[in-house]
Amino acid sequence: MDPLTERSRPRWGRLLKRVLAIVVGAGAAIVVLLLLVSADARYVARAGIEEARILLRRRSIEKILADSSVPAALRQRLRLVLEARRYAADSLGLAVGGTYTTYVDVGRDTLLLVLSASRRDKLREVSWTFPIVGVVPYKGFFSAERARRAGRELDAQGLDVYLRPSGAFSTLGYFSDPLFSTAMSRDTMELVATVIHELAHNTLYVKSQTPFNESFASFVGYRGAEAFFRARHDTLDARRAAARWRDERTLDVFYAELARRLDSAYAEPLSGDRVEQVRTTLFGWARDQFRGPVGQSLETYDLRWFAQAPINNAVIIAERLYRMNLNLFDEIYLQNNADISETIRAIQIRVFTQAGDPYQALYSRPGMKVED
């Protein structure tokens, strides 16, 4: 009979370490492979690194306010931001989290450049897909050189391209977004509207629905700023916020009509020369509108900028992202007795409880007068 041998107990700790090493190694290999073969993966990784560098430079606004060596003008603006943030939370019901409790001096006048593109013969945007936000019709670049290079690559493909600066961005509340120095050059009304606009993204964001998300945030930003300044008995900035919102609605109607005319013209079979003739005619009409009735009706914008600014399909798509069906939001606002906080809640409830297109969810509310 063979002698009995005692088996050693399994070394679970060592085994677990080996399994973890295999998992981590496989994960690293997958990441490296994605970075090698996917331009989008490289873009996300690079953007993440750039954003992390910015976030590491955050300073507490409360500590800055307590520092007497900080210029008084900056401290005054930062106090206004904290007051707007508090109002957004307490009176508007927005989800503020840790957003705008810190400040970052980015050391330049432009935080990032945003790239949009479209076909030349159709109002059809180029889109990109990213985690969390879904499909979006633009890309942001912290590096101006990379932004211009990407723009040149799209231009070489025969696309319309639009590159514009942005002084803010939102992580939708996933991180405690800081206030950037690039926002401090804005006047007090625009600064408050920007703060409330970005906090609106924290509160309601529908994946892959950029026009709705941005237009909703524009509505909340300007209507919210108007309410904020009225609560402070600052009638001047309250009136300016109301006037800016009227301008936004005017531009919404204008760009919608321009898009309708372009879609109608592009729907016909067009040769290359004919496409250029159509574009020249309709873009000329748009400039005439800015020099004439549309520009002259604007209360807060410099009509000369619109008359001289570049215009192409990508520009029109980008401008409409922030101004689409704005009268719809105002209709709900009036239904809720011009109470912005009640309007925000009504929109949230409707969008969250009705699956599908958020605009259609709002248009189908009982009693709506605005037609789709």
Short mmCIF file of C-alpha atoms in Angstrom, two decimals:
data_model
loop_
_atom_site.label_atom_id
_atom_site.label_comp_id
_atom_site.label_asym_id
_atom_site.label_seq_id
_atom_site.Cartn_x
_atom_site.Cartn_y
_atom_site.Cartn_z
CA MET A 1 0.00 0.00 0.00
CA ASP A 2 1.44 3.36 -1.04
CA PRO A 3 2.11 5.79 1.75
CA LEU A 4 -0.32 8.67 2.02
CA THR A 5 1.00 12.02 0.83
CA GLU A 6 -0.41 15.29 2.13
CA ARG A 7 -1.31 17.84 -0.53
CA SER A 8 -0.14 21.38 0.04
CA ARG A 9 -2.87 23.95 0.37
CA PRO A 10 -3.40 26.11 -2.72
CA ARG A 11 -1.73 29.50 -2.46
CA TRP A 12 -4.75 31.62 -3.32
CA GLY A 13 -2.95 34.94 -2.89
CA ARG A 14 -0.29 34.01 -5.45
CA LEU A 15 -2.94 32.63 -7.80
CA LEU A 16 -4.99 35.82 -7.53
CA LYS A 17 -1.93 37.93 -8.28
CA ARG A 18 -1.25 35.87 -11.40
CA VAL A 19 -4.84 36.25 -12.59
CA LEU A 20 -4.73 39.99 -11.98
CA ALA A 21 -1.41 40.25 -13.81
CA ILE A 22 -2.91 38.43 -16.80
CA VAL A 23 -6.02 40.66 -16.79
CA VAL A 24 -3.99 43.86 -16.46
CA GLY A 25 -1.56 42.72 -19.15
CA ALA A 26 -4.40 41.84 -21.52
CA GLY A 27 -6.08 45.17 -20.82
CA ALA A 28 -2.86 47.05 -21.48
CA ALA A 29 -2.35 45.12 -24.71
CA ILE A 30 -5.87 45.98 -25.87
CA VAL A 31 -5.33 49.66 -25.06
CA VAL A 32 -2.04 49.72 -26.96
CA LEU A 33 -3.67 47.97 -29.93
CA LEU A 34 -6.53 50.48 -29.96
CA LEU A 35 -4.12 53.39 -29.85
CA LEU A 36 -2.17 51.91 -32.76
CA VAL A 37 -5.13 51.23 -35.02
CA SER A 38 -7.75 53.82 -34.00
CA ALA A 39 -7.40 57.57 -34.53
CA ASP A 40 -10.47 58.12 -32.34
CA ALA A 41 -8.88 56.16 -29.49
CA ARG A 42 -5.73 58.26 -29.78
CA TYR A 43 -7.84 61.41 -29.78
CA VAL A 44 -9.73 60.36 -26.62
CA ALA A 45 -6.51 59.39 -24.86
CA ARG A 46 -4.80 62.65 -25.77
CA ALA A 47 -7.83 64.72 -24.77
CA GLY A 48 -8.01 62.86 -21.48
CA ILE A 49 -4.37 63.61 -20.74
CA GLU A 50 -4.80 67.30 -21.60
CA GLU A 51 -7.91 67.58 -19.46
CA ALA A 52 -6.18 65.82 -16.56
CA ARG A 53 -3.36 68.36 -16.74
CA ILE A 54 -5.88 71.18 -16.52
CA LEU A 55 -7.78 69.60 -13.64
CA LEU A 56 -4.57 69.14 -11.68
CA ARG A 57 -4.12 72.93 -11.72
CA ARG A 58 -7.44 73.65 -10.01
CA ARG A 59 -7.48 76.09 -7.10
CA SER A 60 -10.30 76.45 -4.61
CA ILE A 61 -12.30 79.60 -5.34
CA GLU A 62 -12.92 80.08 -1.62
CA LYS A 63 -9.17 80.11 -1.00
CA ILE A 64 -8.61 82.55 -3.85
CA LEU A 65 -11.22 84.89 -2.38
CA ALA A 66 -9.38 84.79 0.95
CA ASP A 67 -6.08 85.72 -0.73
CA SER A 68 -5.65 89.51 -0.59
CA SER A 69 -2.87 89.34 -3.20
CA VAL A 70 -5.37 88.29 -5.88
CA PRO A 71 -6.62 91.29 -7.93
CA ALA A 72 -9.89 92.68 -6.63
CA ALA A 73 -11.53 92.50 -10.08
CA LEU A 74 -10.90 88.74 -10.30
CA ARG A 75 -12.22 88.15 -6.80
CA GLN A 76 -15.35 90.12 -7.62
CA ARG A 77 -16.00 87.96 -10.68
CA LEU A 78 -15.40 84.78 -8.69
CA ARG A 79 -17.88 85.89 -6.02
CA LEU A 80 -20.44 86.43 -8.79
CA VAL A 81 -19.81 82.90 -10.06
CA LEU A 82 -20.36 81.38 -6.61
CA GLU A 83 -23.56 83.40 -6.20
CA ALA A 84 -24.82 82.26 -9.61
CA ARG A 85 -23.91 78.67 -8.75
CA ARG A 86 -25.79 78.90 -5.45
CA TYR A 87 -28.82 80.40 -7.20
CA ALA A 88 -28.74 77.64 -9.81
CA ALA A 89 -28.85 75.01 -7.07
CA ASP A 90 -31.29 76.62 -4.65
CA SER A 91 -33.69 78.47 -6.96
CA LEU A 92 -33.42 76.65 -10.30
CA GLY A 93 -32.94 73.12 -9.00
CA LEU A 94 -29.91 72.43 -11.17
CA ALA A 95 -27.43 69.69 -10.30
CA VAL A 96 -24.29 71.59 -9.35
CA GLY A 97 -22.20 68.93 -7.57
CA GLY A 98 -18.66 70.26 -7.25
CA THR A 99 -18.79 72.19 -10.53
CA TYR A 100 -17.37 75.74 -10.40
CA THR A 101 -15.99 75.51 -6.89
CA THR A 102 -12.47 75.71 -8.34
CA TYR A 103 -10.63 77.96 -10.78
CA VAL A 104 -7.91 77.38 -13.37
CA ASP A 105 -5.82 80.00 -15.11
CA VAL A 106 -5.11 78.31 -18.43
CA GLY A 107 -2.48 80.89 -19.38
CA ARG A 108 -3.95 81.70 -22.79
CA ASP A 109 -6.99 83.42 -24.26
CA THR A 110 -8.47 80.27 -25.86
CA LEU A 111 -9.24 77.13 -23.86
CA LEU A 112 -9.88 74.86 -26.83
CA LEU A 113 -10.85 74.91 -30.48
CA VAL A 114 -13.98 73.11 -31.68
CA LEU A 115 -14.01 71.54 -35.15
CA SER A 116 -17.15 70.94 -37.21
CA ALA A 117 -17.46 69.68 -40.78
CA SER A 118 -20.14 68.99 -43.37
CA ARG A 119 -20.58 67.84 -46.93
CA ARG A 120 -20.52 70.72 -49.40
CA ASP A 121 -23.55 69.55 -51.39
CA LYS A 122 -25.75 68.76 -48.38
CA LEU A 123 -26.38 69.97 -44.84
CA ARG A 124 -25.01 66.71 -43.48
CA GLU A 125 -22.60 66.96 -40.60
CA VAL A 126 -19.58 64.80 -39.95
CA SER A 127 -20.06 63.12 -36.59
CA TRP A 128 -17.90 61.25 -34.11
CA THR A 129 -18.83 58.71 -31.43
CA PHE A 130 -17.35 58.87 -27.94
CA PRO A 131 -18.02 57.18 -24.60
CA ILE A 132 -20.82 58.62 -22.43
CA VAL A 133 -21.80 61.51 -24.75
CA GLY A 134 -22.54 59.26 -27.74
CA VAL A 135 -22.63 60.69 -31.27
CA VAL A 136 -21.60 64.35 -31.49
CA PRO A 137 -21.14 66.64 -34.56
CA TYR A 138 -17.86 68.22 -33.40
CA LYS A 139 -14.47 67.55 -31.86
CA GLY A 140 -12.68 69.71 -29.30
CA PHE A 141 -8.91 70.22 -29.32
CA PHE A 142 -6.78 71.71 -26.56
CA SER A 143 -3.95 72.01 -29.09
CA ALA A 144 -4.48 74.65 -31.79
CA GLU A 145 -1.92 72.91 -34.02
CA ARG A 146 -3.79 69.58 -33.88
CA ALA A 147 -7.12 71.33 -34.45
CA ARG A 148 -5.85 73.08 -37.58
CA ARG A 149 -4.23 69.89 -38.85
CA ALA A 150 -7.50 67.98 -38.41
CA GLY A 151 -9.32 70.80 -40.18
CA ARG A 152 -6.92 70.69 -43.12
CA GLU A 153 -7.40 66.92 -43.41
CA LEU A 154 -11.17 67.31 -43.61
CA ASP A 155 -10.83 70.20 -46.06
CA ALA A 156 -8.63 68.00 -48.26
CA GLN A 157 -11.53 65.53 -48.39
CA GLY A 158 -13.69 68.22 -49.99
CA LEU A 159 -15.71 69.01 -46.86
CA ASP A 160 -16.82 72.34 -45.45
CA VAL A 161 -14.90 73.04 -42.23
CA TYR A 162 -15.53 75.38 -39.31
CA LEU A 163 -13.05 75.91 -36.48
CA ARG A 164 -14.14 78.09 -33.56
CA PRO A 165 -12.87 78.87 -30.04
CA SER A 166 -14.62 77.79 -26.86
CA GLY A 167 -14.02 79.09 -23.36
CA ALA A 168 -15.79 76.30 -21.46
CA PHE A 169 -16.70 72.64 -21.58
CA SER A 170 -18.70 70.25 -19.42
CA THR A 171 -17.97 66.75 -18.17
CA LEU A 172 -21.71 66.45 -17.36
CA GLY A 173 -21.00 66.34 -13.64
CA TYR A 174 -18.70 63.31 -13.80
CA PHE A 175 -15.86 65.54 -12.63
CA SER A 176 -15.86 68.77 -10.64
CA ASP A 177 -15.40 71.10 -13.60
CA PRO A 178 -13.43 74.23 -12.77
CA LEU A 179 -14.12 77.75 -13.95
CA PHE A 180 -11.56 78.68 -16.59
CA SER A 181 -9.81 82.01 -16.91
CA THR A 182 -11.02 82.16 -20.53
CA ALA A 183 -14.56 82.79 -19.26
CA MET A 184 -13.53 85.78 -17.17
CA SER A 185 -13.26 88.17 -20.11
CA ARG A 186 -17.02 87.93 -20.66
CA ASP A 187 -19.30 90.61 -19.28
CA THR A 188 -21.22 89.87 -16.09
CA MET A 189 -24.40 88.80 -17.88
CA GLU A 190 -22.60 86.39 -20.21
CA LEU A 191 -20.48 85.02 -17.35
CA VAL A 192 -23.56 84.12 -15.32
CA ALA A 193 -25.34 82.72 -18.39
CA THR A 194 -22.30 80.54 -19.12
CA VAL A 195 -22.23 79.18 -15.56
CA ILE A 196 -25.94 78.31 -15.65
CA HIS A 197 -25.67 76.92 -19.20
CA GLU A 198 -22.97 74.45 -18.17
CA LEU A 199 -24.84 73.46 -15.00
CA ALA A 200 -27.89 72.74 -17.16
CA HIS A 201 -25.81 70.05 -18.89
CA ASN A 202 -25.20 68.44 -15.48
CA THR A 203 -28.95 68.39 -14.93
CA LEU A 204 -30.33 67.12 -18.25
CA TYR A 205 -28.31 65.50 -21.01
CA VAL A 206 -29.67 63.10 -23.63
CA LYS A 207 -27.06 60.90 -25.26
CA SER A 208 -26.46 61.60 -28.98
CA GLN A 209 -28.94 64.53 -29.01
CA THR A 210 -26.56 67.48 -29.28
CA PRO A 211 -28.98 70.08 -30.76
CA PHE A 212 -31.49 69.41 -27.99
CA ASN A 213 -28.85 69.41 -25.24
CA GLU A 214 -27.26 72.67 -26.35
CA SER A 215 -30.53 74.45 -27.13
CA PHE A 216 -31.99 73.44 -23.77
CA ALA A 217 -28.85 74.71 -22.02
CA SER A 218 -29.03 77.99 -23.97
CA PHE A 219 -32.63 78.46 -22.85
CA VAL A 220 -31.78 77.70 -19.22
CA GLY A 221 -28.65 79.84 -19.38
CA TYR A 222 -30.29 83.05 -20.55
CA ARG A 223 -33.66 82.66 -18.87
CA GLY A 224 -31.86 81.58 -15.71
CA ALA A 225 -29.49 84.56 -15.88
CA GLU A 226 -32.46 86.89 -16.30
CA ALA A 227 -34.10 85.43 -13.17
CA PHE A 228 -30.82 85.60 -11.24
CA PHE A 229 -30.28 89.28 -11.95
CA ARG A 230 -33.89 90.15 -11.23
CA ALA A 231 -33.56 88.45 -7.84
CA ARG A 232 -30.55 90.72 -7.20
CA HIS A 233 -32.51 93.79 -8.38
CA ASP A 234 -29.98 94.25 -11.18
CA THR A 235 -32.41 95.42 -13.84
CA LEU A 236 -29.70 96.31 -16.36
CA ASP A 237 -28.21 92.82 -16.62
CA ALA A 238 -31.66 91.23 -16.34
CA ARG A 239 -32.80 93.23 -19.36
CA ARG A 240 -29.62 92.36 -21.24
CA ALA A 241 -30.17 88.64 -20.57
CA ALA A 242 -33.76 88.93 -21.83
CA ALA A 243 -32.57 90.83 -24.92
CA ARG A 244 -29.90 88.21 -25.65
CA TRP A 245 -32.53 85.48 -25.43
CA ARG A 246 -34.68 87.40 -27.94
CA ASP A 247 -31.64 87.60 -30.24
CA GLU A 248 -31.10 83.87 -29.92
CA ARG A 249 -34.68 83.21 -30.97
CA THR A 250 -34.29 85.61 -33.92
CA LEU A 251 -31.16 83.77 -35.04
CA ASP A 252 -32.92 80.43 -34.60
CA VAL A 253 -35.65 81.48 -37.04
CA PHE A 254 -33.10 82.90 -39.49
CA TYR A 255 -30.81 79.84 -39.54
CA ALA A 256 -33.83 77.52 -39.80
CA GLU A 257 -34.99 79.40 -42.92
CA LEU A 258 -31.49 79.36 -44.40
CA ALA A 259 -31.25 75.61 -43.75
CA ARG A 260 -34.67 75.07 -45.35
CA ARG A 261 -33.60 76.94 -48.50
CA LEU A 262 -30.33 75.04 -48.71
CA ASP A 263 -32.01 71.65 -48.18
CA SER A 264 -34.50 72.49 -50.93
CA ALA A 265 -31.74 73.49 -53.35
CA TYR A 266 -29.47 70.55 -52.50
CA ALA A 267 -32.36 68.11 -53.02
CA GLU A 268 -32.15 68.70 -56.80
CA PRO A 269 -29.59 66.83 -58.94
CA LEU A 270 -26.69 69.30 -59.11
CA SER A 271 -23.39 69.28 -60.95
CA GLY A 272 -20.27 70.61 -59.25
CA ASP A 273 -20.57 74.04 -60.88
CA ARG A 274 -24.28 74.24 -60.08
CA VAL A 275 -23.63 73.40 -56.41
CA GLU A 276 -21.22 76.33 -56.18
CA GLN A 277 -23.73 78.67 -57.86
CA VAL A 278 -26.45 77.65 -55.38
CA ARG A 279 -24.10 78.14 -52.45
CA THR A 280 -22.98 81.56 -53.66
CA THR A 281 -26.57 82.69 -54.14
CA LEU A 282 -27.91 81.48 -50.79
CA PHE A 283 -24.89 82.50 -48.75
CA GLY A 284 -25.16 85.92 -50.42
CA TRP A 285 -28.81 86.07 -49.35
CA ALA A 286 -27.75 85.24 -45.80
CA ARG A 287 -25.21 88.08 -45.73
CA ASP A 288 -27.82 90.48 -47.09
CA GLN A 289 -30.14 89.44 -44.25
CA PHE A 290 -27.44 90.18 -41.69
CA ARG A 291 -26.79 93.58 -43.26
CA GLY A 292 -30.52 94.20 -43.43
CA PRO A 293 -33.57 93.09 -41.43
CA VAL A 294 -32.03 90.29 -39.34
CA GLY A 295 -28.92 92.21 -38.35
CA GLN A 296 -30.83 95.39 -37.61
CA SER A 297 -33.24 93.54 -35.33
CA LEU A 298 -30.45 92.15 -33.13
CA GLU A 299 -30.24 93.94 -29.79
CA THR A 300 -27.06 92.53 -28.25
CA TYR A 301 -24.95 91.17 -31.11
CA ASP A 302 -22.71 93.18 -33.41
CA LEU A 303 -24.30 92.68 -36.82
CA ARG A 304 -20.94 93.47 -38.48
CA TRP A 305 -19.51 90.22 -37.11
CA PHE A 306 -22.26 88.15 -38.72
CA ALA A 307 -22.00 90.08 -41.99
CA GLN A 308 -18.24 89.42 -42.22
CA ALA A 309 -17.97 85.98 -40.58
CA PRO A 310 -17.25 82.91 -42.72
CA ILE A 311 -20.31 80.99 -43.85
CA ASN A 312 -20.61 77.47 -45.19
CA ASN A 313 -22.59 74.32 -44.42
CA ALA A 314 -20.46 73.50 -41.37
CA VAL A 315 -20.98 77.00 -39.93
CA ILE A 316 -24.76 76.75 -40.36
CA ILE A 317 -24.89 73.34 -38.66
CA ALA A 318 -22.72 74.59 -35.78
CA GLU A 319 -24.80 77.74 -35.27
CA ARG A 320 -28.02 75.74 -35.22
CA LEU A 321 -26.74 73.35 -32.55
CA TYR A 322 -27.34 76.05 -29.93
CA ARG A 323 -30.49 77.48 -31.52
CA MET A 324 -32.94 74.81 -32.54
CA ASN A 325 -36.65 75.09 -31.77
CA LEU A 326 -36.06 77.68 -29.07
CA ASN A 327 -39.67 78.86 -29.25
CA LEU A 328 -40.66 75.39 -28.04
CA PHE A 329 -38.84 75.96 -24.75
CA ASP A 330 -40.43 79.39 -24.39
CA GLU A 331 -43.89 77.93 -25.01
CA ILE A 332 -43.37 75.54 -22.07
CA TYR A 333 -41.98 78.47 -20.07
CA LEU A 334 -45.21 80.44 -20.61
CA GLN A 335 -47.29 77.37 -19.77
CA ASN A 336 -45.48 77.31 -16.42
CA ASN A 337 -46.27 80.94 -15.62
CA ALA A 338 -42.82 82.18 -16.71
CA ASP A 339 -41.25 80.27 -13.82
CA ILE A 340 -37.88 79.00 -15.04
CA SER A 341 -37.40 76.43 -12.26
CA GLU A 342 -40.85 74.91 -12.87
CA THR A 343 -40.13 74.88 -16.61
CA ILE A 344 -36.85 73.00 -16.10
CA ARG A 345 -38.64 70.38 -14.00
CA ALA A 346 -41.46 70.05 -16.54
CA ILE A 347 -38.96 69.49 -19.36
CA GLN A 348 -36.97 66.99 -17.31
CA ILE A 349 -40.04 64.95 -16.42
CA ARG A 350 -41.31 64.89 -19.99
CA VAL A 351 -37.97 63.91 -21.52
CA PHE A 352 -37.24 61.27 -18.88
CA THR A 353 -40.68 59.65 -19.14
CA GLN A 354 -41.04 59.70 -22.92
CA ALA A 355 -38.62 57.50 -24.84
CA GLY A 356 -37.15 58.58 -28.15
CA ASP A 357 -36.61 62.05 -29.61
CA PRO A 358 -36.63 64.62 -26.75
CA TYR A 359 -38.03 67.32 -29.05
CA GLN A 360 -40.94 65.09 -30.01
CA ALA A 361 -41.51 64.35 -26.33
CA LEU A 362 -41.94 68.09 -25.69
CA TYR A 363 -44.01 68.78 -28.79
CA SER A 364 -46.46 66.04 -27.76
CA ARG A 365 -47.18 67.67 -24.37
CA PRO A 366 -50.88 68.49 -23.91
CA GLY A 367 -51.73 72.07 -24.79
CA MET A 368 -48.70 72.79 -26.96
CA LYS A 369 -49.28 75.53 -29.55
CA VAL A 370 -45.91 75.43 -31.30
CA GLU A 371 -46.02 73.16 -34.32
CA ASP A 372 -43.28 70.72 -35.19
#
